[in-house]
mmCIF file of C-alpha atoms in Angstrom:
data_model
loop_
_atom_site.group_PDB
_atom_site.id
_atom_site.type_symbol
_atom_site.label_atom_id
_atom_site.label_comp_id
_atom_site.label_asym_id
_atom_site.label_seq_id
_atom_site.Cartn_x
_atom_site.Cartn_y
_atom_site.Cartn_z
ATOM 1 C CA MET A 1 0.000 0.000 0.000
ATOM 2 C CA GLN A 2 1.330 3.421 -0.983
ATOM 3 C CA ARG A 3 1.440 5.568 2.132
ATOM 4 C CA VAL A 4 0.750 9.298 2.133
ATOM 5 C CA PRO A 5 3.708 11.229 3.599
ATOM 6 C CA VAL A 6 2.891 13.835 6.246
ATOM 7 C CA ILE A 7 5.397 16.697 6.318
ATOM 8 C CA VAL A 8 5.398 19.217 9.172
ATOM 9 C CA VAL A 9 6.371 22.832 8.411
ATOM 10 C CA ALA A 10 7.290 24.803 11.524
ATOM 11 C CA GLY A 11 8.865 28.123 12.345
ATOM 12 C CA PHE A 12 8.503 31.197 14.508
ATOM 13 C CA LEU A 13 5.792 33.785 13.810
ATOM 14 C CA GLY A 14 6.567 35.732 10.657
ATOM 15 C CA SER A 15 9.163 33.298 9.332
ATOM 16 C CA GLY A 16 7.221 32.780 6.097
ATOM 17 C CA LYS A 17 5.414 29.468 6.581
ATOM 18 C CA THR A 18 2.247 30.610 4.821
ATOM 19 C CA THR A 19 4.231 32.056 1.924
ATOM 20 C CA LEU A 20 6.049 28.739 1.543
ATOM 21 C CA LEU A 21 2.778 26.802 1.633
ATOM 22 C CA ASN A 22 1.225 28.997 -1.036
ATOM 23 C CA HIS A 23 4.341 28.467 -3.149
ATOM 24 C CA LEU A 24 4.068 24.684 -2.729
ATOM 25 C CA LEU A 25 0.412 24.794 -3.766
ATOM 26 C CA ALA A 26 1.170 26.935 -6.807
ATOM 27 C CA GLY A 27 3.939 24.557 -7.876
ATOM 28 C CA ALA A 28 2.084 21.326 -7.099
ATOM 29 C CA ARG A 29 0.954 20.961 -10.729
ATOM 30 C CA GLY A 30 -0.611 17.480 -10.889
ATOM 31 C CA THR A 31 0.122 16.579 -7.255
ATOM 32 C CA ARG A 32 -2.819 16.650 -4.843
ATOM 33 C CA VAL A 33 -1.549 18.429 -1.735
ATOM 34 C CA GLY A 34 -3.496 18.482 1.501
ATOM 35 C CA VAL A 35 -2.521 21.469 3.646
ATOM 36 C CA VAL A 36 -3.561 21.323 7.284
ATOM 37 C CA VAL A 37 -3.250 24.566 9.203
ATOM 38 C CA ASN A 38 -2.884 23.644 12.864
ATOM 39 C CA ASP A 39 -4.113 26.930 14.315
ATOM 40 C CA PHE A 40 -7.141 28.887 15.483
ATOM 41 C CA GLY A 41 -8.902 31.959 14.146
ATOM 42 C CA ALA A 42 -7.950 33.772 10.959
ATOM 43 C CA ILE A 43 -5.988 31.514 8.617
ATOM 44 C CA GLY A 44 -3.268 33.022 6.474
ATOM 45 C CA VAL A 45 -3.262 30.572 3.576
ATOM 46 C CA ASP A 46 -5.043 32.331 0.718
ATOM 47 C CA ALA A 47 -7.820 29.781 0.322
ATOM 48 C CA MET A 48 -8.373 29.533 4.060
ATOM 49 C CA ALA A 49 -8.591 33.299 4.445
ATOM 50 C CA VAL A 50 -12.017 32.928 2.836
ATOM 51 C CA ALA A 51 -13.157 30.313 5.337
ATOM 52 C CA GLY A 52 -11.207 31.620 8.332
ATOM 53 C CA GLN A 53 -12.502 29.160 10.881
ATOM 54 C CA VAL A 54 -11.572 25.914 12.571
ATOM 55 C CA ASP A 55 -12.732 22.588 11.106
ATOM 56 C CA SER A 56 -13.224 24.031 7.637
ATOM 57 C CA THR A 57 -12.062 22.623 4.319
ATOM 58 C CA VAL A 58 -11.633 24.460 1.034
ATOM 59 C CA ALA A 59 -11.082 22.616 -2.262
ATOM 60 C CA LEU A 60 -8.752 24.332 -4.726
ATOM 61 C CA ASN A 61 -9.095 24.111 -8.489
ATOM 62 C CA ASN A 62 -5.751 22.292 -8.856
ATOM 63 C CA GLY A 63 -6.942 19.284 -6.869
ATOM 64 C CA CYS A 64 -5.418 20.426 -3.576
ATOM 65 C CA LEU A 65 -7.253 20.877 -0.300
ATOM 66 C CA CYS A 66 -6.763 23.375 2.514
ATOM 67 C CA CYS A 67 -8.036 22.627 5.997
ATOM 68 C CA ALA A 68 -7.889 24.264 9.412
ATOM 69 C CA VAL A 69 -8.079 22.357 12.691
ATOM 70 C CA ASP A 70 -7.117 22.724 16.289
ATOM 71 C CA ALA A 71 -4.813 20.194 17.921
ATOM 72 C CA SER A 72 -7.639 17.935 19.093
ATOM 73 C CA GLY A 73 -8.949 17.480 15.561
ATOM 74 C CA LEU A 74 -5.651 16.852 13.794
ATOM 75 C CA ASP A 75 -5.785 13.064 13.655
ATOM 76 C CA GLU A 76 -9.402 13.116 12.473
ATOM 77 C CA MET A 77 -8.546 15.597 9.724
ATOM 78 C CA LEU A 78 -5.610 13.469 8.548
ATOM 79 C CA ALA A 79 -7.960 10.490 8.332
ATOM 80 C CA ARG A 80 -10.370 12.529 6.192
ATOM 81 C CA LEU A 81 -7.585 13.551 3.820
ATOM 82 C CA ASP A 82 -5.559 10.359 3.429
ATOM 83 C CA SER A 83 -7.556 8.936 0.512
ATOM 84 C CA ARG A 84 -7.962 12.270 -1.294
ATOM 85 C CA VAL A 85 -4.398 13.569 -1.608
ATOM 86 C CA ASP A 86 -0.851 12.477 -2.522
ATOM 87 C CA VAL A 87 0.933 14.326 0.284
ATOM 88 C CA ILE A 88 -0.104 16.209 3.416
ATOM 89 C CA VAL A 89 1.704 19.299 4.671
ATOM 90 C CA ILE A 90 0.935 20.520 8.198
ATOM 91 C CA GLU A 91 1.633 24.142 9.040
ATOM 92 C CA ALA A 92 2.321 24.230 12.769
ATOM 93 C CA SER A 93 1.229 27.391 14.526
ATOM 94 C CA GLY A 94 4.026 29.890 15.083
ATOM 95 C CA LEU A 95 3.279 29.529 18.783
ATOM 96 C CA ALA A 96 3.291 25.730 18.727
ATOM 97 C CA GLU A 97 6.173 23.515 19.763
ATOM 98 C CA PRO A 98 7.279 21.547 16.677
ATOM 99 C CA GLN A 99 8.016 18.538 18.861
ATOM 100 C CA ALA A 100 4.373 18.378 19.963
ATOM 101 C CA VAL A 101 3.052 18.407 16.375
ATOM 102 C CA VAL A 102 5.535 15.718 15.332
ATOM 103 C CA ARG A 103 4.493 13.566 18.281
ATOM 104 C CA MET A 104 0.844 13.837 17.206
ATOM 105 C CA VAL A 105 1.693 12.657 13.697
ATOM 106 C CA LEU A 106 3.851 9.793 14.955
ATOM 107 C CA ALA A 107 1.148 8.762 17.428
ATOM 108 C CA SER A 108 -1.385 8.283 14.650
ATOM 109 C CA GLY A 109 -2.323 4.654 14.113
ATOM 110 C CA ASN A 110 -3.491 5.359 10.557
ATOM 111 C CA PRO A 111 -1.793 2.758 8.297
ATOM 112 C CA ARG A 112 -2.280 4.961 5.222
ATOM 113 C CA LEU A 113 -0.001 7.682 6.592
ATOM 114 C CA SER A 114 3.731 7.924 7.194
ATOM 115 C CA TYR A 115 5.708 10.714 8.821
ATOM 116 C CA GLY A 116 7.719 12.604 6.195
ATOM 117 C CA GLY A 117 9.977 14.826 8.292
ATOM 118 C CA LEU A 118 10.000 18.324 9.768
ATOM 119 C CA VAL A 119 10.927 21.425 7.767
ATOM 120 C CA LEU A 120 11.923 24.378 9.957
ATOM 121 C CA LEU A 121 11.695 27.897 8.541
ATOM 122 C CA VAL A 122 14.119 30.450 9.946
ATOM 123 C CA ASP A 123 13.744 34.185 9.259
ATOM 124 C CA ALA A 124 17.105 35.542 8.091
ATOM 125 C CA ALA A 125 15.991 39.145 8.645
ATOM 126 C CA GLU A 126 14.736 38.468 12.187
ATOM 127 C CA PHE A 127 17.065 35.644 13.157
ATOM 128 C CA PRO A 128 15.663 34.086 16.368
ATOM 129 C CA ALA A 129 17.785 33.874 19.460
ATOM 130 C CA ASP A 130 15.947 30.829 20.808
ATOM 131 C CA LEU A 131 16.612 28.548 17.845
ATOM 132 C CA GLU A 132 18.581 25.631 19.217
ATOM 133 C CA ARG A 133 15.666 23.697 20.742
ATOM 134 C CA HIS A 134 13.715 23.821 17.475
ATOM 135 C CA LEU A 135 16.752 22.785 15.463
ATOM 136 C CA ARG A 136 16.984 19.585 17.478
ATOM 137 C CA VAL A 137 13.939 18.123 15.703
ATOM 138 C CA ALA A 138 14.453 19.750 12.282
ATOM 139 C CA ASP A 139 15.231 17.472 9.344
ATOM 140 C CA LEU A 140 15.588 20.289 6.818
ATOM 141 C CA VAL A 141 16.195 23.953 7.640
ATOM 142 C CA VAL A 142 14.936 26.634 5.239
ATOM 143 C CA LEU A 143 16.699 29.959 5.811
ATOM 144 C CA ASN A 144 14.101 32.312 4.385
ATOM 145 C CA LYS A 145 14.281 35.987 3.347
ATOM 146 C CA VAL A 146 17.998 35.865 2.538
ATOM 147 C CA ASP A 147 17.362 38.764 0.144
ATOM 148 C CA ARG A 148 16.845 40.981 3.198
ATOM 149 C CA VAL A 149 20.301 40.471 4.688
ATOM 150 C CA PRO A 150 23.639 41.631 3.240
ATOM 151 C CA ASP A 151 25.328 38.262 3.751
ATOM 152 C CA PRO A 152 23.608 35.041 4.888
ATOM 153 C CA GLY A 153 26.993 33.373 5.488
ATOM 154 C CA PRO A 154 27.216 34.140 9.233
ATOM 155 C CA LEU A 155 23.649 32.909 9.757
ATOM 156 C CA LEU A 156 24.388 29.665 7.934
ATOM 157 C CA ALA A 157 27.499 29.274 10.099
ATOM 158 C CA GLU A 158 25.446 29.826 13.258
ATOM 159 C CA ILE A 159 22.912 27.174 12.247
ATOM 160 C CA ASP A 160 25.775 24.762 11.573
ATOM 161 C CA ARG A 161 27.261 25.598 14.974
ATOM 162 C CA LEU A 162 23.961 24.882 16.724
ATOM 163 C CA LYS A 163 23.304 21.700 14.715
ATOM 164 C CA PRO A 164 26.444 20.545 12.893
ATOM 165 C CA GLY A 165 25.761 19.116 9.468
ATOM 166 C CA ALA A 166 22.131 20.209 9.357
ATOM 167 C CA PRO A 167 20.962 20.492 5.725
ATOM 168 C CA VAL A 168 20.052 24.131 5.031
ATOM 169 C CA ALA A 169 18.368 25.629 1.959
ATOM 170 C CA ALA A 170 18.756 29.413 1.675
ATOM 171 C CA VAL A 171 15.783 30.921 -0.201
ATOM 172 C CA GLU A 172 13.876 34.105 -0.925
ATOM 173 C CA HIS A 173 10.117 34.489 -0.411
ATOM 174 C CA GLY A 174 9.715 30.850 0.671
ATOM 175 C CA ARG A 175 10.525 29.620 -2.831
ATOM 176 C CA ILE A 176 11.612 26.088 -2.094
ATOM 177 C CA ASP A 177 11.105 23.620 -4.907
ATOM 178 C CA PRO A 178 8.284 21.154 -4.064
ATOM 179 C CA ALA A 179 10.508 18.368 -5.443
ATOM 180 C CA LEU A 180 12.774 18.810 -2.417
ATOM 181 C CA LEU A 181 9.908 17.674 -0.183
ATOM 182 C CA PHE A 182 7.670 15.373 -2.212
ATOM 183 C CA ASP A 183 7.091 13.880 -5.646
ATOM 184 C CA THR A 184 5.385 16.183 -8.107
ATOM 185 C CA ARG A 185 3.346 15.051 -11.070
ATOM 186 C CA GLU A 186 3.134 17.041 -14.275
ATOM 187 C CA ARG A 187 -0.476 17.248 -15.397
ATOM 188 C CA PRO A 188 -1.018 16.890 -19.163
ATOM 189 C CA ARG A 189 -1.314 20.057 -21.194
ATOM 190 C CA HIS A 190 -3.688 20.212 -24.112
ATOM 191 C CA GLY A 191 -3.346 23.135 -26.495
ATOM 192 C CA GLN A 192 -3.168 26.654 -25.107
ATOM 193 C CA LEU A 193 -1.671 27.216 -21.659
ATOM 194 C CA SER A 194 -4.196 27.953 -18.947
ATOM 195 C CA PHE A 195 -3.930 30.769 -16.436
ATOM 196 C CA ASP A 196 -2.932 28.209 -13.792
ATOM 197 C CA ASP A 197 -0.076 27.011 -16.006
ATOM 198 C CA LEU A 198 1.238 30.552 -16.384
ATOM 199 C CA VAL A 199 1.029 31.216 -12.644
ATOM 200 C CA ALA A 200 2.752 27.933 -11.870
ATOM 201 C CA ASP A 201 5.574 28.692 -14.306
ATOM 202 C CA GLU A 202 6.079 32.119 -12.731
ATOM 203 C CA GLU A 203 6.100 30.618 -9.258
ATOM 204 C CA HIS A 204 8.878 28.203 -10.239
ATOM 205 C CA ASP A 205 11.473 30.945 -9.689
ATOM 206 C CA HIS A 206 13.105 29.093 -6.815
ATOM 207 C CA VAL A 207 16.593 28.051 -5.878
ATOM 208 C CA HIS A 208 18.040 25.940 -8.667
ATOM 209 C CA HIS A 209 18.535 22.306 -7.792
ATOM 210 C CA GLN A 210 19.966 19.313 -9.556
ATOM 211 C CA ALA A 211 19.112 15.627 -9.566
ATOM 212 C CA VAL A 212 21.714 12.863 -9.525
ATOM 213 C CA GLU A 213 20.549 9.424 -10.648
ATOM 214 C CA PHE A 214 22.163 6.168 -9.599
ATOM 215 C CA THR A 215 21.431 2.638 -10.780
ATOM 216 C CA GLY A 216 23.193 -0.419 -9.386
ATOM 217 C CA GLY A 217 22.781 -3.939 -8.086
ATOM 218 C CA ALA A 218 22.680 -5.272 -4.535
ATOM 219 C CA MET A 219 23.966 -2.939 -1.812
ATOM 220 C CA ASP A 220 25.793 -3.726 1.387
ATOM 221 C CA PRO A 221 23.516 -2.516 4.220
ATOM 222 C CA LEU A 222 26.305 -1.235 6.479
ATOM 223 C CA ARG A 223 28.129 0.632 3.727
ATOM 224 C CA LEU A 224 24.907 2.185 2.427
ATOM 225 C CA MET A 225 23.881 3.311 5.905
ATOM 226 C CA ALA A 226 27.332 4.848 6.397
ATOM 227 C CA PHE A 227 26.772 6.848 3.190
ATOM 228 C CA LEU A 228 23.319 7.970 4.358
ATOM 229 C CA ASP A 229 24.683 8.991 7.756
ATOM 230 C CA THR A 230 27.366 11.184 6.170
ATOM 231 C CA ARG A 231 25.530 12.499 3.122
ATOM 232 C CA PRO A 232 27.170 15.538 1.504
ATOM 233 C CA ALA A 233 26.176 19.161 2.131
ATOM 234 C CA GLY A 234 23.494 20.430 -0.222
ATOM 235 C CA LEU A 235 21.811 17.028 -0.540
ATOM 236 C CA TYR A 236 18.214 17.695 0.501
ATOM 237 C CA ARG A 237 16.281 14.676 -0.690
ATOM 238 C CA ILE A 238 16.778 11.031 -1.675
ATOM 239 C CA LYS A 239 14.097 8.788 -3.147
ATOM 240 C CA GLY A 240 14.014 5.442 -4.879
ATOM 241 C CA PHE A 241 14.400 1.718 -4.249
ATOM 242 C CA VAL A 242 17.215 -0.402 -2.843
ATOM 243 C CA ARG A 243 18.059 -4.035 -3.447
ATOM 244 C CA PHE A 244 19.919 -5.710 -0.579
ATOM 245 C CA ASP A 245 19.207 -9.367 -1.435
ATOM 246 C CA VAL A 246 20.519 -10.407 1.978
ATOM 247 C CA PRO A 247 19.097 -13.752 3.180
ATOM 248 C CA GLY A 248 15.680 -13.070 4.716
ATOM 249 C CA HIS A 249 15.604 -9.568 3.223
ATOM 250 C CA ARG A 250 15.189 -10.028 -0.496
ATOM 251 C CA ASP A 251 12.262 -7.622 -0.760
ATOM 252 C CA ARG A 252 12.251 -4.255 -2.477
ATOM 253 C CA PHE A 253 13.139 -1.490 0.003
ATOM 254 C CA GLY A 254 11.706 1.929 -0.801
ATOM 255 C CA LEU A 255 13.951 4.747 0.421
ATOM 256 C CA HIS A 256 12.703 8.235 1.281
ATOM 257 C CA ALA A 257 14.782 10.993 2.873
ATOM 258 C CA VAL A 258 14.095 14.691 3.417
ATOM 259 C CA GLY A 259 17.079 16.402 4.947
ATOM 260 C CA ALA A 260 18.185 14.290 7.891
ATOM 261 C CA PHE A 261 14.904 12.357 7.983
ATOM 262 C CA LEU A 262 15.177 8.800 6.666
ATOM 263 C CA ARG A 263 12.623 6.062 6.113
ATOM 264 C CA PHE A 264 12.592 2.642 4.430
ATOM 265 C CA GLU A 265 9.459 0.799 3.329
ATOM 266 C CA ARG A 266 9.492 -2.910 2.543
ATOM 267 C CA GLY A 267 7.542 -4.006 -0.525
ATOM 268 C CA SER A 268 7.285 -6.518 -3.352
ATOM 269 C CA TRP A 269 9.364 -6.338 -6.516
ATOM 270 C CA GLY A 270 6.443 -7.393 -8.664
ATOM 271 C CA ARG A 271 7.501 -6.859 -12.277
ATOM 272 C CA ALA A 272 9.989 -4.125 -11.405
ATOM 273 C CA PRO A 273 13.648 -4.798 -12.259
ATOM 274 C CA ARG A 274 15.541 -6.147 -9.251
ATOM 275 C CA ARG A 275 18.099 -3.388 -8.900
ATOM 276 C CA THR A 276 18.887 -0.295 -6.868
ATOM 277 C CA GLU A 277 17.512 2.903 -8.382
ATOM 278 C CA LEU A 278 17.973 6.202 -6.526
ATOM 279 C CA VAL A 279 17.459 9.881 -7.273
ATOM 280 C CA LEU A 280 19.354 12.377 -5.111
ATOM 281 C CA ILE A 281 18.209 16.020 -5.207
ATOM 282 C CA GLY A 282 20.023 19.091 -3.959
ATOM 283 C CA THR A 283 22.221 22.043 -4.853
ATOM 284 C CA ASP A 284 25.922 22.212 -5.732
ATOM 285 C CA LEU A 285 26.211 18.429 -5.740
ATOM 286 C CA ASP A 286 29.292 16.610 -6.998
ATOM 287 C CA ALA A 287 27.462 14.042 -9.117
ATOM 288 C CA ALA A 288 30.569 12.002 -9.948
ATOM 289 C CA ALA A 289 31.592 11.767 -6.275
ATOM 290 C CA ILE A 290 28.091 10.767 -5.182
ATOM 291 C CA ARG A 291 27.853 8.027 -7.795
ATOM 292 C CA ALA A 292 31.328 6.790 -6.845
ATOM 293 C CA ASP A 293 30.382 6.687 -3.139
ATOM 294 C CA LEU A 294 27.215 4.743 -3.931
ATOM 295 C CA ALA A 295 29.071 2.367 -6.247
ATOM 296 C CA ALA A 296 31.426 1.654 -3.335
ATOM 297 C CA CYS A 297 28.383 0.441 -1.368
ATOM 298 C CA ALA A 298 27.765 -2.401 -3.851
ATOM 299 C CA GLU A 299 27.862 -5.950 -2.539
ATOM 300 C CA PRO A 300 28.924 -8.587 -5.117
ATOM 301 C CA ASP A 301 27.946 -11.526 -2.878
ATOM 302 C CA PRO A 302 24.857 -10.516 -0.859
ATOM 303 C CA ALA A 303 24.113 -14.127 0.052
ATOM 304 C CA ALA A 304 27.253 -14.094 2.198
ATOM 305 C CA VAL A 305 26.238 -10.971 4.175
ATOM 306 C CA ASP A 306 25.320 -11.552 7.811
ATOM 307 C CA PRO A 307 21.550 -10.848 8.084
ATOM 308 C CA ALA A 308 22.272 -9.036 11.360
ATOM 309 C CA ALA A 309 23.767 -6.233 9.276
ATOM 310 C CA MET A 310 20.215 -5.412 8.150
ATOM 311 C CA LEU A 311 19.358 -4.217 11.658
ATOM 312 C CA GLU A 312 20.803 -0.815 10.745
ATOM 313 C CA VAL A 313 18.250 -0.592 7.934
ATOM 314 C CA LEU A 314 15.322 -2.114 9.794
ATOM 315 C CA ARG A 315 15.401 0.514 12.522
ATOM 316 C CA TYR A 316 14.283 3.024 9.878
ATOM 317 C CA LEU A 317 11.530 0.749 8.559
ATOM 318 C CA ALA A 318 8.094 2.389 8.420
#
């Protein structure tokens, strides 16, 4: 069963969460995005500004849905959305503790959902002093409004000091590419471009990213996990399938990573080719080095690998 990833977007008041969400919706194209605003009162997301009340849902013309709930109704709202969308993005209130929202998602017993990581927005122009505790649970940091500071370098250095190795995307106006967070689907175009197409193309003025593709055979679980634990700077997302072929673990392992967040899902190969196929997305990536590092994870004799080595993988199993 294909699970719907639930991504939490958090950040202090004024950091640009609503702007980022509107950008994700504009760039969703054929992807059905469910946005859940975990807040009370007036809702900032454009569609929700019309409704402006708790427990309301607004359908958008691109197949996306916007909802507003308080904390007590979050799990119920997720259950109402899970069969109607491809991905769910929760905007945590600027006053909420990100840890609490993440705990609510993880506590859900809904088998159709899977936690997809926490994205923390940080305002470069109003850099918060109390940032360290929120960084602890962040999988991907988005340093927003970098156009409003003369040099974001010292801020990036401070984030790295507080959480060494944390993946950070520096952006303007919340323009993070949706592909860094979830799979996007291009809807078919027939004839003349629509107004929505033109708006979406304009909204795609975000930080340039690149995709590195890797195809290989069976992978050694310990070597692959060592690569994932020390992934290079600028690598924001990894998706694809891994073949281990270790005795007792010859299934197809789906791999999903956003920033530091990592998840495997065990599934059947079906008619799919029995090989490792990964796409790695980020900025300023050394494609040749990444492919070489992944090639070094290959295992020519997986039948001889101790099945206990798979424990490192299984602890990230959804």
